[in-house]
Amino acid sequence: MSFLKAENLSFTYPDGTCALHSANFDIDEGDFVTVFGKTGSGKTTLLRQFKPQILPNGTQGGTLTMSGRALASLTEREALGAVGFVFQNPEEQIVTDKVWRELAFAPESAGLPQGEIRRRISEIAGYFGMEEWFDKKTDELSGGQKQLLNLASVMVMNPAVLVLDEPTAFLDPIAAADFIAVLKKLNRETALTVILAEHRLEELIPVSDKLLVTEDGSVKYFGETRDVCRRCGAEYTAFLPAAARLFHALGETGDCPLSIKEGRSFIRKYKNNIPPEAEQKALKAAPALEWKDVRFRYGEKTPDVLRGVSLTVNEGELFCLLGGNGSGKSTALKAAAGLLLPYEGSVKVFGKPLKKYKNGSLYRSCLTYLPQNVQTVFAHDTVREELEEVGADLTELPLDWSKLLDRHPYDLSGGEQQLTALAKALAAKPKLLLLDEPTKGLDALAKKTLGDILLHLKQNGVTIVCVTHDAEFAAAYADRCALFFRGEAVGDDTPRAFFSENRFYTTAANRMARGHFDGVITVEQAAEVCRKNGRGDA
Amino acid sequence: MKKRLLKILLPAVFLPLTVVLGAVLLREKYYAFAILAVLLLTVLFFYSGFERKKVTSRRLVVVAVMTALAALGRVILTPFPGVTPITAFAALTALSLGGEAGFMVGSLAALLSDFYAGQGVWTPFQMFAWGLTGLFAGLLAKQLKNNRVLLVIYGVIAGVAYSFLMDLWSVLWLNGTFSLKLYAAALVTSLPFTIIYAVTNTVLLLLLVKPFCKKLDRIKLKYGL
Amino acid sequence: MKQFSRLHPVVLFFYFCAALGVTMFCLNPAVQIISLGGALLLNLIVDGKPKKRRFLPLLMIPLGGLLNPVFSHHGQTILFFLNNNPVTLQAIYYGLNMGGTACAVLFWLSCFTQIMSSDKLLCVFGRFSPKLALMLSLILRFVPLLGRRSRESREALQAIGLFREDNFFWKLRSRVRVFFAVATSALENGIIAADSMEARGYSVGRRTAYSVFHFSWADGVFAFVSAAALGVVLIVLRAMQLDFYPTVTLKGSPVACGVGLAAFALLCLLPGALQGIAGLVRKRNIRRSLAYGKEAETA
């Protein structure tokens, strides 16, 4: 008998809309299952079926059993020990003010005695390596630490199944990889069953046992990872890892490569007589934004965050700033937006120092900036009010606004929120657009929509500067990239030169093609050059 | 109904009664003690009700958010003496979520903001006074929600009553016994503050009542509070 | 030996209530002086480097002495007349005493604020009501979060031209806008915290309140000693009261009053002494323990 079994599982809202219908799947104990699908395809509804305590109002049909018992029939106390649930936003799901109190929340709810709670939270803090920040305030933690804390606060009750709803969407790549490594460790060492929904699947799919793809509220594909990767339809290839994308782009059959290693041997089946096409050189244009020896620190005695940033962005460019956490790239962007004042050096926008823009003239038809968290610009109850407040011109953005206008901004998906905020920012008709992590939390399709909008804006003469962790996005859309390290901008170049010179900070396609096709940085380029060369073994 | 009556009687009748009795009969310091005791008991009475009752997590979070907003507002506005949003927030919460929620917001915001502004003997008194403003707004919720004139009157009365109550405490604490003369003097010297309280309450309530009730009602509807 | 500030929060809370209660409700200058001494001592030891501003509350004593005679005209010994009202020596005494009380209370409260961190207060509240402690913890978590949100919102709105400081009207409007952005975010995202609480068993049943503080024998001893001292003071409290009008007289027997004062002195000076001595002993022991390692190295 299988461990978790769903039979004709469905979920209907009180108004009759069916968010999930006739889902069937079996999951064995110790399985690592990754769930993906388009935004709004019912991933979250499906995941919440495992935890009836957080189901929205509505009726469940069919059955979902764990070792033969229906999950819906468990008492609150049994459910606490059976299924753990971690949400997407690391910040908002934290409940208490101190790390140790957060860890103690679940055992406190269960009414455990002091000694038992002490033992449990000490053990879990030790396992997750949290001794250093055990006494800290939860507000002082980094994003990665916060999400790890959320995981630990759930694991403290020893659940048999762990369900996670896009837990790494808000983390930078390094923190996300660390988080997934911890999940894999738990899965391997304790046979914990993990069910996880995610958009960013590059590192996740190679470690998953099974994949589940949702579409319009039903289970479209379910099965062994490699099998699903091979047979899933064209509309889902965008979600797959670079190796599998290349496999699909070339229309291959047989075993689907998943990891970088498999991708490298896959690509070597092709001849390499014809090198990839040379890149068009960027045109020289007047500078739109210049940092000159910019230095900045947040406190009088704290170290510099910007240690002499010097960088020029030309008019009509889409420029990406990459770099690790704390490398100063977001701070540099804020300095360019005039939100903080460097203590040394200067920032020029269209040749004019920032100081010379008086009385907010900088933000009128010149420059706008959107922060990472776009919710910060929403203050009204409908999208219509948000847009009318600034008199936004909706024709600029190719989106079906009619469905969105009367909804609350917080009811929108992440991608729709991003576009609404962008519409608000574009109302001032800026010539320079500064974006901090615009692709954070977006799925592959929303990313593509955003990228195409940015290209469209660029064609209309808007210069765009993006801070991003997303190497794939930069490789696909940027005209030039620069790497930030320890408060300095190093090595600005075209994406191809930039990423093929980097060995670690580069795209998956480049890692696969390196040595065979040098200078390839996207899957599309790799597919094209493979097609031209043809297979060596055929 | 009986419990509800008790809830109103306890602060509204017993407190002034103790003050008057104390002033007339004892002519000593003990009645200040008695007042403090009654005060703490009232607050504890509310809190113990909160502990026993089943409060949903969503309601708990909404009340906590409103309290945090009120406390944060008070901390941010410390450069402007007398300007505090706590009454307004307690009242707004009470309009949507009932008097008890209003009491919690008023009293806990007082306690929490005193973490930043400094705890004092005045803390229980403030907890009590601001809690009451929330409680009464909850009792009059229906009338206040739809009538701006009543809302203005409420704001002014809440401000004046708060000032009078705090002055009563100042006199008792500094002087040890109740002295009508001293109380009158205290009322006169704190007149500017009384005006600031009343004006702040009124302005904030008028400004916030519509958008906030809308926001809170949406939350109530969406999350089934 | 445990330092005062490391005692169990419930013991500390009880202690502060006792010291404050007696100080506030005992009319006797000796009580105020002892109380002031104890509070000042503890303040100095806890604070390390006291600022001059610290001592400002001391001005309340002469202030009380000056103000009370203006309003109170009881008392036998008339010094002079002010606006046809008598100014009496007893009223001045009474005022000085009241100023002393207020001042001592302020110093105790300053110790209270420094020693009773939010963790400790939550531990006390948790004993009384775990749900209330959780609520306070939630609020303490929201305050910095909302503070950060309001900074972020301000920046975000500024950069799209919706936060301006051109004139008073814009200043006000901009701030209201930031406030609404923060309030909306807090209320809407609050639901995630609520769901997270449900997922972690909030509705299981009666909560317990975990705290990192242990109750040790030292806590027991301290609680017992201070409770005993408080008990003695309470028994003779009536005898310790002074009547200021018409003349300053002691109500009860001087012996009982003396016993009460001695007990109160024990109560007030204990924390300062404990904090100071235990701190020094600990410092010495640490030094000794470190030196031990070095000796072993050289040997």
Tab-separated table of C-alpha atoms in Angstrom, chain A residues 15-234:
chain	number	residue	atom	x	y	z
A	15	ASP	CA	-19.278	29.921	-5.136
A	16	GLY	CA	-19.057	26.702	-7.164
A	17	THR	CA	-15.711	27.247	-8.864
A	18	CYS	CA	-13.704	24.066	-8.929
A	19	ALA	CA	-10.053	24.693	-8.025
A	20	LEU	CA	-9.019	21.055	-8.195
A	21	HIS	CA	-10.689	18.111	-9.848
A	22	SER	CA	-10.172	14.354	-9.843
A	23	ALA	CA	-6.534	14.243	-8.851
A	24	ASN	CA	-5.011	10.783	-8.509
A	25	PHE	CA	-1.492	10.011	-7.378
A	26	ASP	CA	0.534	7.746	-5.067
A	27	ILE	CA	3.548	8.884	-3.158
A	28	ASP	CA	5.846	6.476	-1.347
A	29	GLU	CA	7.461	7.164	1.985
A	30	GLY	CA	10.734	9.042	1.528
A	31	ASP	CA	9.834	10.367	-1.904
A	32	PHE	CA	10.995	13.804	-2.944
A	33	VAL	CA	8.187	15.146	-5.139
A	34	THR	CA	8.388	18.416	-7.043
A	35	VAL	CA	5.170	20.087	-8.169
A	36	PHE	CA	5.090	22.683	-10.907
A	37	GLY	CA	2.683	24.312	-13.326
A	38	LYS	CA	1.601	27.706	-14.565
A	39	THR	CA	0.512	30.390	-12.120
A	40	GLY	CA	-3.098	29.726	-11.131
A	41	SER	CA	-3.038	26.091	-12.207
A	42	GLY	CA	-3.984	24.890	-8.735
A	43	LYS	CA	-0.586	24.109	-7.169
A	44	THR	CA	-1.338	25.865	-3.902
A	45	THR	CA	-4.832	24.370	-3.690
A	46	LEU	CA	-3.373	20.922	-4.241
A	47	LEU	CA	-0.674	21.388	-1.603
A	48	ARG	CA	-3.125	22.690	0.968
A	49	GLN	CA	-5.164	19.489	0.681
A	50	PHE	CA	-2.394	17.877	2.720
A	51	LYS	CA	-3.044	20.301	5.574
A	52	PRO	CA	-6.800	20.676	6.064
A	53	GLN	CA	-6.177	23.260	8.828
A	54	ILE	CA	-5.213	25.864	6.247
A	55	LEU	CA	-7.725	25.014	3.541
A	56	PRO	CA	-9.831	27.978	2.487
A	57	ASN	CA	-13.617	27.741	2.767
A	58	GLY	CA	-14.917	25.091	0.413
A	59	THR	CA	-15.617	21.382	0.109
A	60	GLN	CA	-13.196	18.566	-0.482
A	61	GLY	CA	-14.256	15.610	-2.613
A	62	GLY	CA	-12.588	12.236	-3.035
A	63	THR	CA	-9.977	11.052	-0.549
A	64	LEU	CA	-6.422	11.812	0.403
A	65	THR	CA	-5.047	9.178	2.755
A	66	MET	CA	-1.821	8.733	4.668
A	67	SER	CA	-1.070	5.090	5.515
A	68	GLY	CA	-4.748	4.361	4.917
A	69	ARG	CA	-6.182	7.153	7.100
A	70	ALA	CA	-7.886	10.157	5.548
A	71	LEU	CA	-5.891	13.322	6.311
A	72	ALA	CA	-9.123	15.261	6.796
A	73	SER	CA	-10.143	12.936	9.630
A	74	LEU	CA	-7.016	13.516	11.744
A	75	THR	CA	-7.453	15.547	14.923
A	76	GLU	CA	-5.621	18.873	15.171
A	77	ARG	CA	-3.007	17.279	17.368
A	78	GLU	CA	-2.434	14.312	15.038
A	79	ALA	CA	-2.254	16.630	12.029
A	80	LEU	CA	0.467	18.646	13.758
A	81	GLY	CA	2.691	15.562	13.950
A	82	ALA	CA	1.699	14.219	10.519
A	83	VAL	CA	2.189	17.041	8.033
A	84	GLY	CA	4.383	20.123	8.204
A	85	PHE	CA	3.723	23.084	5.912
A	86	VAL	CA	6.143	25.846	4.892
A	87	PHE	CA	4.870	28.877	2.959
A	88	GLN	CA	6.412	31.011	0.256
A	89	ASN	CA	7.183	34.324	1.913
A	90	PRO	CA	9.989	33.918	4.486
A	91	GLU	CA	9.156	37.217	6.150
A	92	GLU	CA	5.399	37.058	6.558
A	93	GLN	CA	5.066	33.558	7.966
A	94	ILE	CA	7.215	34.323	10.980
A	95	VAL	CA	4.960	34.702	13.980
A	96	THR	CA	7.053	35.772	16.961
A	97	ASP	CA	9.788	38.235	17.835
A	98	LYS	CA	12.633	35.877	18.843
A	99	VAL	CA	14.189	32.898	17.101
A	100	TRP	CA	13.838	30.572	20.089
A	101	ARG	CA	10.231	31.600	20.631
A	102	GLU	CA	9.475	30.858	16.980
A	103	LEU	CA	10.939	27.379	17.377
A	104	ALA	CA	8.868	26.855	20.518
A	105	PHE	CA	5.600	27.948	18.886
A	106	ALA	CA	4.465	24.540	17.636
A	107	PRO	CA	5.369	22.606	20.800
A	108	GLU	CA	3.708	25.332	22.882
A	109	SER	CA	0.551	24.913	20.808
A	110	ALA	CA	0.657	21.197	21.463
A	111	GLY	CA	0.824	21.994	25.163
A	112	LEU	CA	4.115	20.175	25.722
A	113	PRO	CA	5.858	20.630	29.088
A	114	GLN	CA	8.900	22.904	29.500
A	115	GLY	CA	11.553	20.174	29.575
A	116	GLU	CA	10.235	18.499	26.446
A	117	ILE	CA	10.136	21.815	24.562
A	118	ARG	CA	13.669	22.620	25.643
A	119	ARG	CA	14.930	19.270	24.414
A	120	ARG	CA	13.166	19.534	21.061
A	121	ILE	CA	14.174	23.069	20.160
A	122	SER	CA	17.767	22.484	21.263
A	123	GLU	CA	17.993	19.410	19.069
A	124	ILE	CA	16.474	21.086	16.034
A	125	ALA	CA	18.576	24.242	16.440
A	126	GLY	CA	21.680	22.069	16.609
A	127	TYR	CA	20.708	20.076	13.525
A	128	PHE	CA	20.022	23.215	11.477
A	129	GLY	CA	23.140	24.995	12.741
A	130	MET	CA	21.223	27.794	14.406
A	131	GLU	CA	23.186	28.153	17.674
A	132	GLU	CA	24.775	31.413	16.533
A	133	TRP	CA	21.459	33.166	16.036
A	134	PHE	CA	19.318	31.318	18.573
A	135	ASP	CA	18.896	34.441	20.744
A	136	LYS	CA	18.467	36.898	17.896
A	137	LYS	CA	15.357	38.804	16.979
A	138	THR	CA	13.621	37.268	13.980
A	139	ASP	CA	13.641	40.655	12.300
A	140	GLU	CA	17.453	40.725	12.214
A	141	LEU	CA	17.860	37.549	10.163
A	142	SER	CA	18.659	37.360	6.459
A	143	GLY	CA	16.085	35.979	4.027
A	144	GLY	CA	17.774	32.582	3.865
A	145	GLN	CA	17.989	32.355	7.653
A	146	LYS	CA	14.331	33.299	7.965
A	147	GLN	CA	13.228	30.528	5.645
A	148	LEU	CA	15.488	28.051	7.427
A	149	LEU	CA	13.886	29.134	10.702
A	150	ASN	CA	10.433	28.527	9.227
A	151	LEU	CA	11.512	25.058	8.174
A	152	ALA	CA	12.991	24.311	11.592
A	153	SER	CA	9.860	25.602	13.364
A	154	VAL	CA	7.828	23.039	11.434
A	155	MET	CA	10.341	20.184	11.730
A	156	VAL	CA	10.383	20.557	15.507
A	157	MET	CA	7.151	18.524	15.583
A	158	ASN	CA	8.730	15.656	13.578
A	159	PRO	CA	6.142	15.507	10.799
A	160	ALA	CA	6.161	12.467	8.510
A	161	VAL	CA	5.407	14.599	5.456
A	162	LEU	CA	6.778	18.039	4.670
A	163	VAL	CA	4.868	20.215	2.212
A	164	LEU	CA	6.440	23.422	0.901
A	165	ASP	CA	4.789	26.044	-1.285
A	166	GLU	CA	7.479	27.776	-3.347
A	167	PRO	CA	9.860	28.132	-0.399
A	168	THR	CA	12.811	29.493	-2.387
A	169	ALA	CA	10.951	31.965	-4.599
A	170	PHE	CA	12.078	34.935	-2.490
A	171	LEU	CA	15.626	33.736	-1.855
A	172	ASP	CA	18.774	34.555	-3.787
A	173	PRO	CA	20.350	31.623	-5.665
A	174	ILE	CA	22.907	30.814	-2.987
A	175	ALA	CA	20.384	30.809	-0.136
A	176	ALA	CA	17.988	28.822	-2.329
A	177	ALA	CA	20.621	26.179	-3.056
A	178	ASP	CA	21.452	25.963	0.668
A	179	PHE	CA	17.784	25.556	1.490
A	180	ILE	CA	17.316	22.774	-1.042
A	181	ALA	CA	20.465	21.076	0.269
A	182	VAL	CA	18.959	21.055	3.761
A	183	LEU	CA	15.720	19.594	2.394
A	184	LYS	CA	17.627	16.900	0.553
A	185	LYS	CA	19.624	16.137	3.689
A	186	LEU	CA	16.428	15.744	5.727
A	187	ASN	CA	14.958	13.582	2.976
A	188	ARG	CA	18.038	11.378	2.783
A	189	GLU	CA	18.819	11.061	6.491
A	190	THR	CA	15.356	10.702	7.960
A	191	ALA	CA	13.325	9.332	5.017
A	192	LEU	CA	11.142	12.419	5.291
A	193	THR	CA	8.600	12.625	2.483
A	194	VAL	CA	8.965	16.018	0.783
A	195	ILE	CA	6.354	17.579	-1.497
A	196	LEU	CA	7.459	20.885	-2.891
A	197	ALA	CA	6.074	23.349	-5.412
A	198	GLU	CA	8.549	25.649	-7.109
A	199	HIS	CA	9.210	27.823	-10.141
A	200	ARG	CA	12.975	27.634	-10.160
A	201	LEU	CA	13.657	24.035	-11.042
A	202	GLU	CA	17.216	24.077	-12.370
A	203	GLU	CA	18.736	22.556	-9.210
A	204	LEU	CA	15.570	20.961	-7.943
A	205	ILE	CA	14.606	18.562	-10.708
A	206	PRO	CA	17.889	16.615	-10.671
A	207	VAL	CA	17.342	15.783	-6.971
A	208	SER	CA	13.608	14.938	-7.243
A	209	ASP	CA	12.276	11.399	-7.340
A	210	LYS	CA	8.940	12.302	-8.847
A	211	LEU	CA	7.371	15.222	-10.658
A	212	LEU	CA	3.774	16.368	-10.610
A	213	VAL	CA	2.556	18.906	-13.153
A	214	THR	CA	-0.733	20.720	-12.619
A	215	GLU	CA	-2.887	22.301	-15.297
A	216	ASP	CA	-6.228	24.060	-14.835
A	217	GLY	CA	-6.864	22.418	-11.497
A	218	SER	CA	-6.035	18.873	-12.477
A	219	VAL	CA	-2.942	16.679	-12.499
A	220	LYS	CA	-1.544	16.780	-16.010
A	221	TYR	CA	1.537	14.625	-15.524
A	222	PHE	CA	2.699	12.550	-12.595
A	223	GLY	CA	5.558	10.094	-12.508
A	224	GLU	CA	9.288	9.474	-12.296
A	225	THR	CA	11.313	12.636	-12.866
A	226	ARG	CA	13.130	11.616	-16.007
A	227	ASP	CA	9.996	10.193	-17.516
A	228	VAL	CA	7.918	13.335	-16.966
A	229	CYS	CA	10.752	15.519	-18.249
A	230	ARG	CA	10.851	13.470	-21.422
A	231	ARG	CA	7.176	13.377	-22.192
A	232	CYS	CA	5.868	16.730	-20.972
A	233	GLY	CA	4.375	18.996	-23.628
A	234	ALA	CA	6.038	21.982	-25.268
